[in-house]
Short mmCIF file of C-alpha atoms in Angstrom, two decimals:
data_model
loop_
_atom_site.label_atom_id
_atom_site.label_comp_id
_atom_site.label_asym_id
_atom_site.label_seq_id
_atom_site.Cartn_x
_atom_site.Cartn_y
_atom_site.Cartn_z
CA UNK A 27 16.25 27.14 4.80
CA UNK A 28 18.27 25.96 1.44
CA UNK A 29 17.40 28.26 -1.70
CA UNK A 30 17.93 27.52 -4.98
CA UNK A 31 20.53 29.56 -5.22
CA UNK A 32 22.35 27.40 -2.31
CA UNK A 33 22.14 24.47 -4.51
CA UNK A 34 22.99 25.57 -7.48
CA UNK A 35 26.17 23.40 -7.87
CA UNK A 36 24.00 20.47 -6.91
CA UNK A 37 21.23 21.51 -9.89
CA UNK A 38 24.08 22.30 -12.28
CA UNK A 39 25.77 18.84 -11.29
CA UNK A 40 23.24 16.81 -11.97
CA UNK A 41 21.89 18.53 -14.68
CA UNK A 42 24.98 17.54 -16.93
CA UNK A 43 24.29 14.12 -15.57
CA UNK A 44 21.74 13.77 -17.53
CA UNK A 45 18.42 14.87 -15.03
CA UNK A 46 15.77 15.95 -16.19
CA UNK A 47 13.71 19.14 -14.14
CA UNK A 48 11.39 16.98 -12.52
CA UNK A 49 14.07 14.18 -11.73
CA UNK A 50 16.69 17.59 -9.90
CA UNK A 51 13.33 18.95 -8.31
CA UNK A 52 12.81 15.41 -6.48
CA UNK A 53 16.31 14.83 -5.70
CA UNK A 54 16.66 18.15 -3.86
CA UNK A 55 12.90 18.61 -2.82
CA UNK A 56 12.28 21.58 -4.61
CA UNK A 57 9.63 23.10 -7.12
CA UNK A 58 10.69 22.14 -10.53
CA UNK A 59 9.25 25.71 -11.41
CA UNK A 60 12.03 26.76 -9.66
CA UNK A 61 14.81 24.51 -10.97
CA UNK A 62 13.94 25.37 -14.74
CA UNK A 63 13.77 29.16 -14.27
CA UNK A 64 17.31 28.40 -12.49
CA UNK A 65 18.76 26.69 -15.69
CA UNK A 66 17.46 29.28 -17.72
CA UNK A 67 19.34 31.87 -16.26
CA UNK A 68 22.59 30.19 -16.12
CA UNK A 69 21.97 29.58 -20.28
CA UNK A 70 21.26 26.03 -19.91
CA UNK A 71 18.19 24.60 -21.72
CA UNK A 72 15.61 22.80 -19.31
CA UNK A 73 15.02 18.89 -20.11
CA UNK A 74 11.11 19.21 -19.76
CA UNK A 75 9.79 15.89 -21.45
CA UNK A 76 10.99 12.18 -21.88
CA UNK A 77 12.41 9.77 -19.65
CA UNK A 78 15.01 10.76 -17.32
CA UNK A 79 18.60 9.73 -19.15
CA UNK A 80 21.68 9.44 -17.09
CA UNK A 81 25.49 9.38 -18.36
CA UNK A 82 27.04 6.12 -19.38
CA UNK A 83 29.51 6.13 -16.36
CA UNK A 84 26.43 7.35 -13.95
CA UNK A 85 24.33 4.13 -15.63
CA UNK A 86 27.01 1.30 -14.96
CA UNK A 87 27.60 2.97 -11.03
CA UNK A 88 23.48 2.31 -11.48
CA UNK A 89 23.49 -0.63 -12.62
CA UNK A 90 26.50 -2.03 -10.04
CA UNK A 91 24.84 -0.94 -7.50
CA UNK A 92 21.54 -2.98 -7.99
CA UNK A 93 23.53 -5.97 -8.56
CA UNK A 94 24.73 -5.43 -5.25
CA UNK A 95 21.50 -5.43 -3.86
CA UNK A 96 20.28 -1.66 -3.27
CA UNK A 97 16.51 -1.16 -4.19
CA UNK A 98 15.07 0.22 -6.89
CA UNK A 99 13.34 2.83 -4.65
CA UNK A 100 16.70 3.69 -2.71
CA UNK A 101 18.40 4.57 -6.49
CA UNK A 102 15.42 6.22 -7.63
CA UNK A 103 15.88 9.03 -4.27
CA UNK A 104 19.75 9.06 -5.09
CA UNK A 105 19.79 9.48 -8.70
CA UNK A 106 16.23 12.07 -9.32
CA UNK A 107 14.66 9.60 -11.50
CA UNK A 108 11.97 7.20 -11.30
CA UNK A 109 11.45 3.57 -10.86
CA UNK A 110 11.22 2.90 -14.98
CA UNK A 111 14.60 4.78 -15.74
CA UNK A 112 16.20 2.62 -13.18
CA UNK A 113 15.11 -0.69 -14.36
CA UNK A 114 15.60 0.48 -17.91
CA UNK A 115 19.04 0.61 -16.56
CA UNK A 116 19.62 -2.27 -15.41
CA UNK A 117 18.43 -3.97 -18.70
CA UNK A 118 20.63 -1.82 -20.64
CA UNK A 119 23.40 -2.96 -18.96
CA UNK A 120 22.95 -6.24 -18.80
CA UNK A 121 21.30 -6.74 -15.33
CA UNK A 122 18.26 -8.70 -14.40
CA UNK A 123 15.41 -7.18 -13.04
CA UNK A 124 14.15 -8.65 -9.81
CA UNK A 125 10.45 -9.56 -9.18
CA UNK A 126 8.92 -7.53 -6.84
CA UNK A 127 9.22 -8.71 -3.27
CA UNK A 128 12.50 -11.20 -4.38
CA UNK A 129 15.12 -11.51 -2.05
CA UNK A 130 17.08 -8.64 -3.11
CA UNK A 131 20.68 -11.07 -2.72
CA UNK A 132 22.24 -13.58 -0.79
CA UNK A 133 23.67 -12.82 2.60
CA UNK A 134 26.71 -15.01 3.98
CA UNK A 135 26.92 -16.08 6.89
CA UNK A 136 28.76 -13.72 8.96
CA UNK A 137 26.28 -11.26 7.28
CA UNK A 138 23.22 -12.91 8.83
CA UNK A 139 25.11 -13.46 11.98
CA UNK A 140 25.76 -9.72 12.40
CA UNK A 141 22.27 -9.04 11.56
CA UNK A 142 20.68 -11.04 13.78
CA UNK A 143 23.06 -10.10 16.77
CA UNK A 144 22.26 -6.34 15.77
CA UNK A 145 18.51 -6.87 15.71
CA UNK A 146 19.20 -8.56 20.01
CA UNK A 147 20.60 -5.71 20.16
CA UNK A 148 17.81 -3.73 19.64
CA UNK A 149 18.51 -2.17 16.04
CA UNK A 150 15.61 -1.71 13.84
CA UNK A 151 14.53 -3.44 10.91
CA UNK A 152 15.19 0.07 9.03
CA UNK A 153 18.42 0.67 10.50
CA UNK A 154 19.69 -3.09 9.49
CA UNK A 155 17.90 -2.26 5.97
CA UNK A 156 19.74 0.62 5.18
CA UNK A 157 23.56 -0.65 6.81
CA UNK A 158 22.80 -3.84 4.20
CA UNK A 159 21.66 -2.03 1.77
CA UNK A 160 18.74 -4.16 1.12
CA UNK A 161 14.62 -3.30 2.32
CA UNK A 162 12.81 -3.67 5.40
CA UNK A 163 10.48 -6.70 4.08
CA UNK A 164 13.71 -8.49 3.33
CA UNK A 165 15.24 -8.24 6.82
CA UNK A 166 11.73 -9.21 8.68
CA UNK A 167 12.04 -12.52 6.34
CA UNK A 168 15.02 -13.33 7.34
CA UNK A 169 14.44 -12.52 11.00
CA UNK A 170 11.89 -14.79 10.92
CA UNK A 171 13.72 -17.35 9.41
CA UNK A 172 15.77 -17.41 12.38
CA UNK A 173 12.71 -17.36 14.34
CA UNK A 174 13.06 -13.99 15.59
CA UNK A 175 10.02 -13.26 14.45
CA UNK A 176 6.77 -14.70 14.96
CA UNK A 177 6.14 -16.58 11.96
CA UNK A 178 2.48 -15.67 11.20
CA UNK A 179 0.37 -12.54 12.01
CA UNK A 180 -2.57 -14.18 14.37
CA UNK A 181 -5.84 -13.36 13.49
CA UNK A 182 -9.57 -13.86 15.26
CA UNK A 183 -9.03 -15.34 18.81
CA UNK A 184 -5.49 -15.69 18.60
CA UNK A 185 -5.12 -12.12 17.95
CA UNK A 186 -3.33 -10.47 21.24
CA UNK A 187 -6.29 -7.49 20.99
CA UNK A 188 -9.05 -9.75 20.52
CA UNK A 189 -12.49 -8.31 22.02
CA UNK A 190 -14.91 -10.97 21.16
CA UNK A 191 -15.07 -10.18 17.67
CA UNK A 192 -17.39 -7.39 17.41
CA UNK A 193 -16.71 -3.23 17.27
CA UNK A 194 -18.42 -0.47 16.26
CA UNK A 195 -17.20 1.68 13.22
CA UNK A 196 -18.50 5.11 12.75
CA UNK A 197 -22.16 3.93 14.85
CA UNK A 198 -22.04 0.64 13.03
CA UNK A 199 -21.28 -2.81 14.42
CA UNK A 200 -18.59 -4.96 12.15
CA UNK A 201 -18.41 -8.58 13.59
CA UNK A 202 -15.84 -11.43 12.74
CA UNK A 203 -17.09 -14.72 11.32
CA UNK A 204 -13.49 -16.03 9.67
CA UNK A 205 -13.08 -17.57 6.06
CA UNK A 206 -15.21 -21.13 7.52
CA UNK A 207 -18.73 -19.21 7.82
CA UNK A 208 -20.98 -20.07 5.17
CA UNK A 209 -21.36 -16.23 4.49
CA UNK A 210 -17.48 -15.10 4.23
CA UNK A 211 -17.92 -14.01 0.78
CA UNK A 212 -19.49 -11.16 2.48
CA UNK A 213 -16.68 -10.70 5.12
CA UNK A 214 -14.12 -7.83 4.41
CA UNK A 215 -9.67 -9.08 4.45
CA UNK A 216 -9.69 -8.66 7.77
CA UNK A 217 -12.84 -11.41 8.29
CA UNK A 218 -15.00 -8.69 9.40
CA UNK A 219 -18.71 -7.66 8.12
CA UNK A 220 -20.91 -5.40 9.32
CA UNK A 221 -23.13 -6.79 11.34
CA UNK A 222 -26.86 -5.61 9.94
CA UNK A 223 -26.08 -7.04 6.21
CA UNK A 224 -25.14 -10.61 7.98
CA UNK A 225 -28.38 -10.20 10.00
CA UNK A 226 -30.51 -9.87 7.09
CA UNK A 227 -28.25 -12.47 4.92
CA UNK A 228 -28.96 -15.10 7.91
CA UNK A 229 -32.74 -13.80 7.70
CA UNK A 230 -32.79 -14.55 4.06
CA UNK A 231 -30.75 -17.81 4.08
CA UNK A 232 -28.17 -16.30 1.59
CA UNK A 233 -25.66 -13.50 0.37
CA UNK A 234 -26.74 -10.34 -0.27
CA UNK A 235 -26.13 -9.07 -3.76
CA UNK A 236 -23.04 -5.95 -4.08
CA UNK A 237 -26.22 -3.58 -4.68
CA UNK A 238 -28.77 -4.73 -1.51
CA UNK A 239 -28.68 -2.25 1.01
CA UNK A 240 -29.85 -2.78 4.73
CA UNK A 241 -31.74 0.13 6.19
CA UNK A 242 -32.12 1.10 9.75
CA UNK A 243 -35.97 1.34 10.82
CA UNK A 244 -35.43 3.68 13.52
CA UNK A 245 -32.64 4.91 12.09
CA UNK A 246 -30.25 3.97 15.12
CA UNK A 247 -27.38 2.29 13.40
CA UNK A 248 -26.42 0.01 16.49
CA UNK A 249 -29.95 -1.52 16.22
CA UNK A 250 -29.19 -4.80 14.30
CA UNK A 251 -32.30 -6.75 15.98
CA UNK A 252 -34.07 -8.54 12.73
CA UNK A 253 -37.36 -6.15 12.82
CA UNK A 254 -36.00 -3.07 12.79
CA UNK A 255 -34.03 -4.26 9.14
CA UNK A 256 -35.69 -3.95 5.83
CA UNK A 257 -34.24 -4.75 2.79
CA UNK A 258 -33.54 -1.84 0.03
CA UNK A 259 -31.68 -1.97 -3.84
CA UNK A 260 -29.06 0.64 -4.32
CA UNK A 261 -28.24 3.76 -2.06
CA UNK A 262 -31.55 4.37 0.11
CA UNK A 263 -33.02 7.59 1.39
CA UNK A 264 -36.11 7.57 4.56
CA UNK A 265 -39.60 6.13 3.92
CA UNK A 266 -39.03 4.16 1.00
CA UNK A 267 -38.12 0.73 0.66
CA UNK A 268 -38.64 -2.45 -1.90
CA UNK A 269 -41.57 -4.74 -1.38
CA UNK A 270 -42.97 -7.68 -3.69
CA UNK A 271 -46.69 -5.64 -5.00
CA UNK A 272 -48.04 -9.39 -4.85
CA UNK A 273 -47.16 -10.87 -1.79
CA UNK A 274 -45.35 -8.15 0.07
CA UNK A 275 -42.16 -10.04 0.49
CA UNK A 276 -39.05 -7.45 0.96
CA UNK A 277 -36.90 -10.25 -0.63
CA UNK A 278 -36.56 -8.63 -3.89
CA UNK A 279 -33.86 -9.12 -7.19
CA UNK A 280 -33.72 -7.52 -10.07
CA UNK A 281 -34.60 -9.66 -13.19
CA UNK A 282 -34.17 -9.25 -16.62
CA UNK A 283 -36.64 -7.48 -18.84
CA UNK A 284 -38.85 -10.21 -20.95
#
């Protein structure tokens, strides 16, 4: 295994580039404990605080670079530094940042035509990334665009693994009900809620609040049949529970203080 001692050309190299201890410990994957007792003693003074400032020349290679199209996050592991130096960069020079998720550049034709022929080939999105020195998202866009790709991720029935739309979680059931049901405010990304708090919201006739909790009678999670539910507010231990001291209604809000 590489010791310090191995790299030192590498540490003292990009050292004089400008690096700081933490930007040479990430480039070379190794403790920056170990990189500034290195510098110490070769007589060079360790670059513990500020931003991470590369040489002029090192900056414009930088800067060309992203122009060309090469990610943020692909300088940032060639150059030690992080994402903020390298977009500093870029400004500095005269660049323009790209908004996350842009189309890092255009691709000519013969570009997209070896890309896609690569991809029938069976290359990977992260192979074809790297060899066009772009990111992964960007070649599945443009795979898709040449309908590659399917064009949408299916969800609910159209989803190849669909199992009716109910699974159990850690003991408790999570069902589907999509963005159209009346309660899919209560429904996680994925259009799934757990299936006791819809039970009770369908036995109440509307949402439950982000502090109602739904309590297991018999305290078998899978049971979800309407009488073994009660109502509770906040976190809930056994034996206790919320009740109306008038009527005895478990429907119970908070209310403001008169």
């Amino acid at each position: 295994m590489p010791t310090i001692v191995d790299k030192k050309d590498e540490i003292i190299g990009l050292y004089h580039q400008g690096m700081t201890v933490r930007g040479i410990a990430n480039r070379l994957s190794v403790q920056t404990s170990a990189v500034s007792a290195f510098l110490s003693r070769v007589g060079l003074r360790p670059r513990l605080k500020g931003p991470d400032r590369l040489l002029p020349a090192t900056e414009r290679k930088v800067a060309a670079a992203y122009a060309r199209g090469v990610s943020s996050t692909k300088l940032m592991a060639q150059y030690g530094v992080d994402r903020t130096t390298i977009l500093g960069i870029v400004r500095r020079q005269g660049g323009t940042v790209r908004a996350v998720g842009s189309n890092m550049r255009e691709f000519s034709k013969s570009e997209l035509s070896m890309m896609t022929a690569a991809w029938k080939r069976g290359e990977t999105q992260v192979s074809l990334a790297e060899r066009f020195n772009t990111c992964q998202s960007v070649v599945s866009r443009i795979l898709r665009g040449q309908g590659l790709l399917a064009p949408n991720r299916a969800r609910g029935e159209k989803h190849g693994r669909w199992n009716g739309g109910r699974m159990n979680v850690g003991g408790y059931w999570r069902v589907f009900i999509g963005r159209a049901h009346k309660f899919s405010a209560m429904a996680g990304r994925d259009g799934y809620v757990l299936e006791h708090r819809l039970v009770m919201a369908e036995k109440l006739g509307r949402i439950l609040t982000a502090t109602e909790t739904v309590h297991h009678i018999d305290n078998d999670r899978a049971n979800n049949a309407p009488g073994n539910l009660q109502l509770r507010q906040g976190k809930h231990g056994k034996h206790s529970c919320f009740r109306c001291a008038d009527c005895g209604s478990r429907n119970v809000v908070a209310a403001p203080l008169d």
